[in-house]
PDB file of N, CA and C in Angstrom:
ATOM      1  N   MET Z1287       0.887  -1.324  -0.059  1.00 39.00           N
ATOM      2  CA  MET Z1287      -0.099   0.069  -0.137  1.00 39.00           C
ATOM      3  C   MET Z1287       1.118   1.301  -0.064  1.00 39.00           C
ATOM      4  N   THR Z1288       0.457   2.121  -1.081  1.00 41.00           N
ATOM      5  CA  THR Z1288       1.518   3.316  -1.142  1.00 41.00           C
ATOM      6  C   THR Z1288       0.730   4.349  -0.316  1.00 41.00           C
ATOM      7  N   ARG Z1289       1.793   5.178   0.802  1.00 46.00           N
ATOM      8  CA  ARG Z1289       0.980   6.404   1.361  1.00 46.00           C
ATOM      9  C   ARG Z1289       1.468   7.539   0.898  1.00 46.00           C
ATOM     10  N   PHE Z1290       0.796   8.459   0.557  1.00 48.00           N
ATOM     11  CA  PHE Z1290       1.195   9.560   0.294  1.00 48.00           C
ATOM     12  C   PHE Z1290       1.395  10.908   1.295  1.00 48.00           C
ATOM     13  N   ALA Z1291       2.038  11.285   1.911  1.00 51.00           N
ATOM     14  CA  ALA Z1291       2.266  12.202   3.133  1.00 51.00           C
ATOM     15  C   ALA Z1291       3.434  13.164   2.700  1.00 51.00           C
ATOM     16  N   LYS Z1292       3.159  14.590   3.400  1.00 55.00           N
ATOM     17  CA  LYS Z1292       4.289  15.353   3.087  1.00 55.00           C
ATOM     18  C   LYS Z1292       4.569  15.715   4.369  1.00 55.00           C
ATOM     19  N   ILE Z1293       6.636  15.484   4.076  1.00 57.00           N
ATOM     20  CA  ILE Z1293       7.288  15.401   5.168  1.00 57.00           C
ATOM     21  C   ILE Z1293       8.253  16.535   5.014  1.00 57.00           C
ATOM     22  N   LEU Z1294       7.892  17.494   5.865  1.00 59.00           N
ATOM     23  CA  LEU Z1294       8.629  18.667   6.068  1.00 59.00           C
ATOM     24  C   LEU Z1294      10.162  18.659   6.736  1.00 59.00           C
ATOM     25  N   LEU Z1295      11.268  18.915   6.345  1.00 56.00           N
ATOM     26  CA  LEU Z1295      12.713  18.647   7.165  1.00 56.00           C
ATOM     27  C   LEU Z1295      12.840  20.231   7.456  1.00 56.00           C
ATOM     28  N   LEU Z1296      12.788  20.358   8.696  1.00 50.00           N
ATOM     29  CA  LEU Z1296      13.353  21.742   9.331  1.00 50.00           C
ATOM     30  C   LEU Z1296      14.780  22.030  10.134  1.00 50.00           C
ATOM     31  N   LEU Z1297      14.965  22.868  10.582  1.00 41.00           N
ATOM     32  CA  LEU Z1297      16.151  23.322  11.164  1.00 41.00           C
ATOM     33  C   LEU Z1297      17.031  22.103  11.487  1.00 41.00           C
ATOM     34  N   ILE Z1298      18.335  22.144  11.083  1.00 43.00           N
ATOM     35  CA  ILE Z1298      19.166  20.628  11.389  1.00 43.00           C
ATOM     36  C   ILE Z1298      20.617  21.450  11.942  1.00 43.00           C
ATOM     37  N   ALA Z1299      20.315  21.357  13.583  1.00 43.00           N
ATOM     38  CA  ALA Z1299      21.529  21.626  13.991  1.00 43.00           C
ATOM     39  C   ALA Z1299      21.792  20.869  15.061  1.00 43.00           C
ATOM     40  N   VAL Z1300      22.921  20.674  15.716  1.00 43.00           N
ATOM     41  CA  VAL Z1300      23.404  20.156  17.062  1.00 43.00           C
ATOM     42  C   VAL Z1300      24.349  21.124  17.470  1.00 43.00           C
ATOM     43  N   ALA Z1301      24.445  20.942  18.757  1.00 43.00           N
ATOM     44  CA  ALA Z1301      25.292  21.827  19.976  1.00 43.00           C
ATOM     45  C   ALA Z1301      26.417  20.618  20.123  1.00 43.00           C
ATOM     46  N   PRO Z1302      27.571  20.880  19.946  1.00 43.00           N
ATOM     47  CA  PRO Z1302      28.687  19.930  20.281  1.00 43.00           C
ATOM     48  C   PRO Z1302      29.251  20.167  21.577  1.00 43.00           C
ATOM     49  N   LEU Z1303      29.785  19.104  22.086  1.00 42.00           N
ATOM     50  CA  LEU Z1303      30.398  19.100  23.501  1.00 42.00           C
ATOM     51  C   LEU Z1303      31.537  20.149  23.589  1.00 42.00           C
ATOM     52  N   SER Z1304      32.256  20.721  22.815  1.00 44.00           N
ATOM     53  CA  SER Z1304      33.221  21.612  22.943  1.00 44.00           C
ATOM     54  C   SER Z1304      32.968  23.164  22.435  1.00 44.00           C
ATOM     55  N   ALA Z1305      31.745  23.439  22.135  1.00 43.00           N
ATOM     56  CA  ALA Z1305      31.306  24.852  21.984  1.00 43.00           C
ATOM     57  C   ALA Z1305      29.918  24.975  22.359  1.00 43.00           C
ATOM     58  N   LYS Z1306      29.843  26.346  22.080  1.00 43.00           N
ATOM     59  CA  LYS Z1306      28.459  26.443  22.200  1.00 43.00           C
ATOM     60  C   LYS Z1306      27.534  26.771  20.806  1.00 43.00           C
ATOM     61  N   ALA Z1307      28.367  27.084  20.039  1.00 45.00           N
ATOM     62  CA  ALA Z1307      27.856  27.370  18.685  1.00 45.00           C
ATOM     63  C   ALA Z1307      27.093  26.256  18.348  1.00 45.00           C
ATOM     64  N   GLN Z1308      25.904  26.492  17.231  1.00 49.00           N
ATOM     65  CA  GLN Z1308      25.549  25.294  16.760  1.00 49.00           C
ATOM     66  C   GLN Z1308      26.259  24.836  15.455  1.00 49.00           C
ATOM     67  N   ILE Z1309      26.147  23.824  14.990  1.00 54.00           N
ATOM     68  CA  ILE Z1309      26.666  23.038  13.807  1.00 54.00           C
ATOM     69  C   ILE Z1309      25.688  22.574  13.027  1.00 54.00           C
ATOM     70  N   THR Z1310      25.690  22.976  11.556  1.00 58.00           N
ATOM     71  CA  THR Z1310      24.882  22.511  10.877  1.00 58.00           C
ATOM     72  C   THR Z1310      24.920  20.904  10.210  1.00 58.00           C
ATOM     73  N   ILE Z1311      24.055  20.377  10.190  1.00 63.00           N
ATOM     74  CA  ILE Z1311      24.209  18.899  10.041  1.00 63.00           C
ATOM     75  C   ILE Z1311      23.642  19.050   8.636  1.00 63.00           C
ATOM     76  N   ASP Z1312      24.340  18.090   7.511  1.00 64.00           N
ATOM     77  CA  ASP Z1312      24.134  18.288   6.119  1.00 64.00           C
ATOM     78  C   ASP Z1312      23.478  17.049   5.506  1.00 64.00           C
ATOM     79  N   LYS Z1313      22.616  17.523   4.651  1.00 76.00           N
ATOM     80  CA  LYS Z1313      22.276  16.341   3.952  1.00 76.00           C
ATOM     81  C   LYS Z1313      20.873  15.737   4.396  1.00 76.00           C
ATOM     82  N   LEU Z1314      20.018  16.270   5.255  1.00 79.00           N
ATOM     83  CA  LEU Z1314      18.934  15.406   5.919  1.00 79.00           C
ATOM     84  C   LEU Z1314      17.789  15.077   4.763  1.00 79.00           C
ATOM     85  N   THR Z1315      17.717  13.784   4.683  1.00 82.00           N
ATOM     86  CA  THR Z1315      16.834  13.069   3.885  1.00 82.00           C
ATOM     87  C   THR Z1315      15.580  12.397   4.362  1.00 82.00           C
ATOM     88  N   TYR Z1316      14.890  11.873   3.911  1.00 82.00           N
ATOM     89  CA  TYR Z1316      13.674  10.719   4.507  1.00 82.00           C
ATOM     90  C   TYR Z1316      13.220  10.119   3.552  1.00 82.00           C
ATOM     91  N   GLU Z1317      12.651   9.006   3.773  1.00 83.00           N
ATOM     92  CA  GLU Z1317      11.890   8.227   2.867  1.00 83.00           C
ATOM     93  C   GLU Z1317      10.829   7.515   3.646  1.00 83.00           C
ATOM     94  N   ILE Z1318       9.521   7.009   3.298  1.00 80.00           N
ATOM     95  CA  ILE Z1318       8.617   6.463   3.987  1.00 80.00           C
ATOM     96  C   ILE Z1318       8.521   5.022   3.554  1.00 80.00           C
ATOM     97  N   SER Z1319       8.822   4.033   4.424  1.00 80.00           N
ATOM     98  CA  SER Z1319       8.531   2.821   4.173  1.00 80.00           C
ATOM     99  C   SER Z1319       7.408   2.131   3.886  1.00 80.00           C
ATOM    100  N   SER Z1320       7.418   0.808   3.542  1.00 79.00           N
ATOM    101  CA  SER Z1320       6.055   0.489   3.090  1.00 79.00           C
ATOM    102  C   SER Z1320       5.127   0.468   4.207  1.00 79.00           C
ATOM    103  N   TYR Z1321       5.694   0.193   5.335  1.00 77.00           N
ATOM    104  CA  TYR Z1321       4.870   0.327   6.553  1.00 77.00           C
ATOM    105  C   TYR Z1321       4.572   1.421   6.973  1.00 77.00           C
ATOM    106  N   GLY Z1322       4.836   2.515   6.739  1.00 75.00           N
ATOM    107  CA  GLY Z1322       4.448   4.065   7.155  1.00 75.00           C
ATOM    108  C   GLY Z1322       5.658   4.652   7.932  1.00 75.00           C
ATOM    109  N   ASP Z1323       6.882   3.836   8.169  1.00 80.00           N
ATOM    110  CA  ASP Z1323       7.569   4.123   8.801  1.00 80.00           C
ATOM    111  C   ASP Z1323       8.105   5.226   8.392  1.00 80.00           C
ATOM    112  N   VAL Z1324       8.670   6.460   8.970  1.00 85.00           N
ATOM    113  CA  VAL Z1324       9.718   7.314   8.432  1.00 85.00           C
ATOM    114  C   VAL Z1324      11.093   7.185   8.740  1.00 85.00           C
ATOM    115  N   ILE Z1325      11.859   7.446   7.866  1.00 86.00           N
ATOM    116  CA  ILE Z1325      13.258   7.024   7.958  1.00 86.00           C
ATOM    117  C   ILE Z1325      14.004   8.446   7.805  1.00 86.00           C
ATOM    118  N   LEU Z1326      14.751   8.819   8.514  1.00 88.00           N
ATOM    119  CA  LEU Z1326      15.477  10.011   8.359  1.00 88.00           C
ATOM    120  C   LEU Z1326      17.000   9.659   8.250  1.00 88.00           C
ATOM    121  N   ARG Z1327      17.651  10.360   7.338  1.00 87.00           N
ATOM    122  CA  ARG Z1327      19.054  10.248   7.098  1.00 87.00           C
ATOM    123  C   ARG Z1327      19.779  11.422   7.135  1.00 87.00           C
ATOM    124  N   TRP Z1328      20.873  11.448   7.565  1.00 85.00           N
ATOM    125  CA  TRP Z1328      21.822  13.103   7.490  1.00 85.00           C
ATOM    126  C   TRP Z1328      23.106  12.474   7.859  1.00 85.00           C
ATOM    127  N   THR Z1329      24.326  13.488   7.260  1.00 81.00           N
ATOM    128  CA  THR Z1329      25.218  13.320   7.311  1.00 81.00           C
ATOM    129  C   THR Z1329      25.757  14.373   8.410  1.00 81.00           C
ATOM    130  N   PRO Z1330      26.385  13.172   9.071  1.00 79.00           N
ATOM    131  CA  PRO Z1330      26.936  14.058  10.623  1.00 79.00           C
ATOM    132  C   PRO Z1330      28.123  14.958  10.513  1.00 79.00           C
ATOM    133  N   PRO Z1331      28.039  16.048  10.880  1.00 75.00           N
ATOM    134  CA  PRO Z1331      28.951  17.067  10.861  1.00 75.00           C
ATOM    135  C   PRO Z1331      30.491  16.774  11.114  1.00 75.00           C
ATOM    136  N   GLN Z1332      31.198  17.151  10.356  1.00 75.00           N
ATOM    137  CA  GLN Z1332      32.643  16.763  10.270  1.00 75.00           C
ATOM    138  C   GLN Z1332      33.409  17.936  11.460  1.00 75.00           C
ATOM    139  N   GLY Z1333      34.403  17.142  12.442  1.00 75.00           N
ATOM    140  CA  GLY Z1333      34.965  17.882  12.947  1.00 75.00           C
ATOM    141  C   GLY Z1333      34.390  18.320  14.318  1.00 75.00           C
ATOM    142  N   ALA Z1334      33.370  17.818  14.679  1.00 72.00           N
ATOM    143  CA  ALA Z1334      32.518  18.345  16.140  1.00 72.00           C
ATOM    144  C   ALA Z1334      32.660  16.834  16.878  1.00 72.00           C
ATOM    145  N   ILE Z1335      32.600  16.974  18.016  1.00 74.00           N
ATOM    146  CA  ILE Z1335      32.390  16.130  18.843  1.00 74.00           C
ATOM    147  C   ILE Z1335      30.797  16.149  19.368  1.00 74.00           C
ATOM    148  N   ILE Z1336      29.865  15.137  19.182  1.00 78.00           N
ATOM    149  CA  ILE Z1336      28.556  15.414  19.365  1.00 78.00           C
ATOM    150  C   ILE Z1336      28.153  14.547  20.478  1.00 78.00           C
ATOM    151  N   ALA Z1337      27.644  14.836  21.485  1.00 80.00           N
ATOM    152  CA  ALA Z1337      26.844  14.155  22.667  1.00 80.00           C
ATOM    153  C   ALA Z1337      25.656  13.347  22.074  1.00 80.00           C
ATOM    154  N   GLN Z1338      24.729  14.016  21.512  1.00 83.00           N
ATOM    155  CA  GLN Z1338      23.550  13.288  21.185  1.00 83.00           C
ATOM    156  C   GLN Z1338      22.827  13.972  19.985  1.00 83.00           C
ATOM    157  N   TYR Z1339      21.936  13.129  19.436  1.00 85.00           N
ATOM    158  CA  TYR Z1339      20.917  13.929  18.463  1.00 85.00           C
ATOM    159  C   TYR Z1339      19.523  13.863  19.112  1.00 85.00           C
ATOM    160  N   ASN Z1340      18.901  14.857  19.107  1.00 86.00           N
ATOM    161  CA  ASN Z1340      17.463  14.893  19.353  1.00 86.00           C
ATOM    162  C   ASN Z1340      16.584  15.065  18.291  1.00 86.00           C
ATOM    163  N   ILE Z1341      15.404  14.035  18.186  1.00 88.00           N
ATOM    164  CA  ILE Z1341      14.364  14.083  17.055  1.00 88.00           C
ATOM    165  C   ILE Z1341      13.244  14.466  17.547  1.00 88.00           C
ATOM    166  N   TYR Z1342      12.735  15.379  16.413  1.00 87.00           N
ATOM    167  CA  TYR Z1342      11.348  16.176  16.986  1.00 87.00           C
ATOM    168  C   TYR Z1342      10.654  15.931  16.016  1.00 87.00           C
ATOM    169  N   ARG Z1343       9.101  15.809  16.219  1.00 87.00           N
ATOM    170  CA  ARG Z1343       7.863  15.999  15.043  1.00 87.00           C
ATOM    171  C   ARG Z1343       6.704  16.606  15.590  1.00 87.00           C
ATOM    172  N   ALA Z1344       6.409  17.324  14.480  1.00 85.00           N
ATOM    173  CA  ALA Z1344       4.933  17.793  14.671  1.00 85.00           C
ATOM    174  C   ALA Z1344       4.246  17.771  13.404  1.00 85.00           C
ATOM    175  N   THR Z1345       2.901  17.831  13.655  1.00 85.00           N
ATOM    176  CA  THR Z1345       2.031  18.365  12.325  1.00 85.00           C
ATOM    177  C   THR Z1345       1.446  19.496  11.936  1.00 85.00           C
ATOM    178  N   ASN Z1346       2.559  20.553  12.550  1.00 84.00           N
ATOM    179  CA  ASN Z1346       2.350  21.824  12.157  1.00 84.00           C
ATOM    180  C   ASN Z1346       3.799  22.636  12.634  1.00 84.00           C
ATOM    181  N   PRO Z1347       4.441  23.490  12.122  1.00 81.00           N
ATOM    182  CA  PRO Z1347       5.421  24.229  12.276  1.00 81.00           C
ATOM    183  C   PRO Z1347       5.806  24.700  13.584  1.00 81.00           C
ATOM    184  N   THR Z1348       4.935  24.701  14.529  1.00 83.00           N
ATOM    185  CA  THR Z1348       5.414  25.155  15.902  1.00 83.00           C
ATOM    186  C   THR Z1348       5.490  24.315  17.015  1.00 83.00           C
ATOM    187  N   ASN Z1349       4.442  23.389  16.968  1.00 87.00           N
ATOM    188  CA  ASN Z1349       4.203  22.828  18.201  1.00 87.00           C
ATOM    189  C   ASN Z1349       5.197  20.967  17.997  1.00 87.00           C
ATOM    190  N   PHE Z1350       6.554  21.229  18.234  1.00 86.00           N
ATOM    191  CA  PHE Z1350       7.595  20.039  18.100  1.00 86.00           C
ATOM    192  C   PHE Z1350       7.212  19.466  19.517  1.00 86.00           C
ATOM    193  N   VAL Z1351       7.445  18.038  19.137  1.00 89.00           N
ATOM    194  CA  VAL Z1351       7.545  17.100  20.325  1.00 89.00           C
ATOM    195  C   VAL Z1351       8.774  16.252  20.333  1.00 89.00           C
ATOM    196  N   LEU Z1352       9.435  16.148  21.560  1.00 91.00           N
ATOM    197  CA  LEU Z1352      10.667  15.594  21.400  1.00 91.00           C
ATOM    198  C   LEU Z1352      10.246  13.929  21.300  1.00 91.00           C
ATOM    199  N   ILE Z1353      10.979  12.820  20.092  1.00 91.00           N
ATOM    200  CA  ILE Z1353      10.366  11.608  20.232  1.00 91.00           C
ATOM    201  C   ILE Z1353      11.577  10.902  20.460  1.00 91.00           C
ATOM    202  N   ALA Z1354      12.676  11.262  20.331  1.00 91.00           N
ATOM    203  CA  ALA Z1354      13.735  10.459  20.538  1.00 91.00           C
ATOM    204  C   ALA Z1354      14.992  11.172  20.775  1.00 91.00           C
ATOM    205  N   GLU Z1355      15.852  10.451  21.732  1.00 91.00           N
ATOM    206  CA  GLU Z1355      17.115  11.133  22.027  1.00 91.00           C
ATOM    207  C   GLU Z1355      18.269   9.847  21.448  1.00 91.00           C
ATOM    208  N   ILE Z1356      19.248  10.216  20.923  1.00 91.00           N
ATOM    209  CA  ILE Z1356      20.382   9.185  19.806  1.00 91.00           C
ATOM    210  C   ILE Z1356      21.256   9.769  20.693  1.00 91.00           C
ATOM    211  N   HIS Z1357      22.067   8.788  21.674  1.00 88.00           N
ATOM    212  CA  HIS Z1357      23.163   8.999  22.173  1.00 88.00           C
ATOM    213  C   HIS Z1357      24.470   8.199  21.627  1.00 88.00           C
ATOM    214  N   SER Z1358      24.483   8.389  20.513  1.00 85.00           N
ATOM    215  CA  SER Z1358      25.585   8.046  19.519  1.00 85.00           C
ATOM    216  C   SER Z1358      26.215   9.287  18.590  1.00 85.00           C
ATOM    217  N   PRO Z1359      27.452   9.446  18.836  1.00 79.00           N
ATOM    218  CA  PRO Z1359      27.841  10.557  18.003  1.00 79.00           C
ATOM    219  C   PRO Z1359      28.192  10.263  16.580  1.00 79.00           C
ATOM    220  N   THR Z1360      28.147   9.045  16.140  1.00 82.00           N
ATOM    221  CA  THR Z1360      28.369   8.602  14.823  1.00 82.00           C
ATOM    222  C   THR Z1360      26.672   8.338  14.245  1.00 82.00           C
ATOM    223  N   ALA Z1361      25.788   8.575  15.017  1.00 87.00           N
ATOM    224  CA  ALA Z1361      24.301   8.031  14.248  1.00 87.00           C
ATOM    225  C   ALA Z1361      24.179   8.997  12.733  1.00 87.00           C
ATOM    226  N   SER Z1362      23.676   8.305  12.200  1.00 88.00           N
ATOM    227  CA  SER Z1362      23.295   8.812  10.679  1.00 88.00           C
ATOM    228  C   SER Z1362      21.795   8.771  10.350  1.00 88.00           C
ATOM    229  N   GLN Z1363      21.217   7.956  11.215  1.00 90.00           N
ATOM    230  CA  GLN Z1363      19.759   8.049  10.692  1.00 90.00           C
ATOM    231  C   GLN Z1363      19.011   7.733  11.798  1.00 90.00           C
ATOM    232  N   TYR Z1364      17.747   7.551  11.794  1.00 91.00           N
ATOM    233  CA  TYR Z1364      16.889   7.298  12.553  1.00 91.00           C
ATOM    234  C   TYR Z1364      15.280   6.885  11.837  1.00 91.00           C
ATOM    235  N   PHE Z1365      14.853   6.019  12.565  1.00 90.00           N
ATOM    236  CA  PHE Z1365      13.689   4.885  12.053  1.00 90.00           C
ATOM    237  C   PHE Z1365      12.538   5.604  13.333  1.00 90.00           C
ATOM    238  N   ASP Z1366      11.585   6.146  12.551  1.00 88.00           N
ATOM    239  CA  ASP Z1366      10.072   6.725  13.515  1.00 88.00           C
ATOM    240  C   ASP Z1366       8.974   5.466  13.215  1.00 88.00           C
ATOM    241  N   HIS Z1367       9.284   4.485  13.861  1.00 83.00           N
ATOM    242  CA  HIS Z1367       8.449   3.385  13.526  1.00 83.00           C
ATOM    243  C   HIS Z1367       7.075   3.894  14.051  1.00 83.00           C
ATOM    244  N   HIS Z1368       6.834   4.852  15.163  1.00 75.00           N
ATOM    245  CA  HIS Z1368       5.633   5.130  15.153  1.00 75.00           C
ATOM    246  C   HIS Z1368       4.789   6.364  14.514  1.00 75.00           C
ATOM    247  N   SER Z1369       5.285   6.651  13.465  1.00 66.00           N
ATOM    248  CA  SER Z1369       4.932   7.713  12.938  1.00 66.00           C
ATOM    249  C   SER Z1369       3.492   7.313  12.155  1.00 66.00           C
ATOM    250  N   ASN Z1370       3.240   6.072  11.501  1.00 68.00           N
ATOM    251  CA  ASN Z1370       1.971   5.900  10.909  1.00 68.00           C
ATOM    252  C   ASN Z1370       1.318   7.095  10.030  1.00 68.00           C
ATOM    253  N   VAL Z1371       2.088   7.516   9.159  1.00 73.00           N
ATOM    254  CA  VAL Z1371       1.936   8.927   8.421  1.00 73.00           C
ATOM    255  C   VAL Z1371       0.446   8.393   7.583  1.00 73.00           C
ATOM    256  N   VAL Z1372      -0.268   9.536   7.848  1.00 74.00           N
ATOM    257  CA  VAL Z1372      -1.768   9.561   7.095  1.00 74.00           C
ATOM    258  C   VAL Z1372      -1.771  10.378   5.656  1.00 74.00           C
ATOM    259  N   PRO Z1373      -2.082   9.833   4.570  1.00 72.00           N
ATOM    260  CA  PRO Z1373      -2.200  10.252   3.245  1.00 72.00           C
ATOM    261  C   PRO Z1373      -2.839  11.635   3.489  1.00 72.00           C
ATOM    262  N   GLY Z1374      -2.345  12.585   2.932  1.00 76.00           N
ATOM    263  CA  GLY Z1374      -2.478  14.061   2.927  1.00 76.00           C
ATOM    264  C   GLY Z1374      -2.352  14.992   3.979  1.00 76.00           C
ATOM    265  N   MET Z1375      -1.620  14.267   5.133  1.00 79.00           N
ATOM    266  CA  MET Z1375      -1.201  14.993   6.155  1.00 79.00           C
ATOM    267  C   MET Z1375       0.248  15.391   6.223  1.00 79.00           C
ATOM    268  N   SER Z1376       0.495  16.933   6.499  1.00 80.00           N
ATOM    269  CA  SER Z1376       1.883  17.169   6.707  1.00 80.00           C
ATOM    270  C   SER Z1376       2.689  16.771   7.915  1.00 80.00           C
ATOM    271  N   TYR Z1377       3.769  16.314   7.935  1.00 82.00           N
ATOM    272  CA  TYR Z1377       4.631  15.968   9.124  1.00 82.00           C
ATOM    273  C   TYR Z1377       5.878  16.817   9.257  1.00 82.00           C
ATOM    274  N   TYR Z1378       6.346  17.487  10.261  1.00 84.00           N
ATOM    275  CA  TYR Z1378       7.568  18.255  10.491  1.00 84.00           C
ATOM    276  C   TYR Z1378       8.510  17.607  11.155  1.00 84.00           C
ATOM    277  N   TYR Z1379       9.957  17.555  10.744  1.00 84.00           N
ATOM    278  CA  TYR Z1379      10.886  16.641  11.744  1.00 84.00           C
ATOM    279  C   TYR Z1379      11.794  17.900  11.873  1.00 84.00           C
ATOM    280  N   TRP Z1380      12.608  17.814  12.870  1.00 83.00           N
ATOM    281  CA  TRP Z1380      13.780  18.640  13.416  1.00 83.00           C
ATOM    282  C   TRP Z1380      14.739  18.084  14.113  1.00 83.00           C
ATOM    283  N   VAL Z1381      16.115  17.517  13.787  1.00 83.00           N
ATOM    284  CA  VAL Z1381      16.837  17.225  13.969  1.00 83.00           C
ATOM    285  C   VAL Z1381      18.088  18.267  14.833  1.00 83.00           C
ATOM    286  N   GLN Z1382      18.147  18.102  15.986  1.00 81.00           N
ATOM    287  CA  GLN Z1382      18.919  18.999  16.757  1.00 81.00           C
ATOM    288  C   GLN Z1382      20.086  18.514  17.591  1.00 81.00           C
TER     289      GLN Z1382
END
């Protein structure tokens, strides 16, 4: 069953351990699996030591909810198994 949903990827930034400035994550992409899971993929920032990534989701651009904390500095993807995308609905993701 094919599902059509609009996935919008927003501000992509992480706070490194060694600095207070934010670092941009490159190339955030997504795909929707045949089961309706949203798979986020990104290129980790070069030259920074990352403590964790926080993944947020919303159905509008203002009310984000933290859905996952990834405690791996080399992480480059996240599977949102609980997304159950609904056809015609918009979803917003923010990786911090």
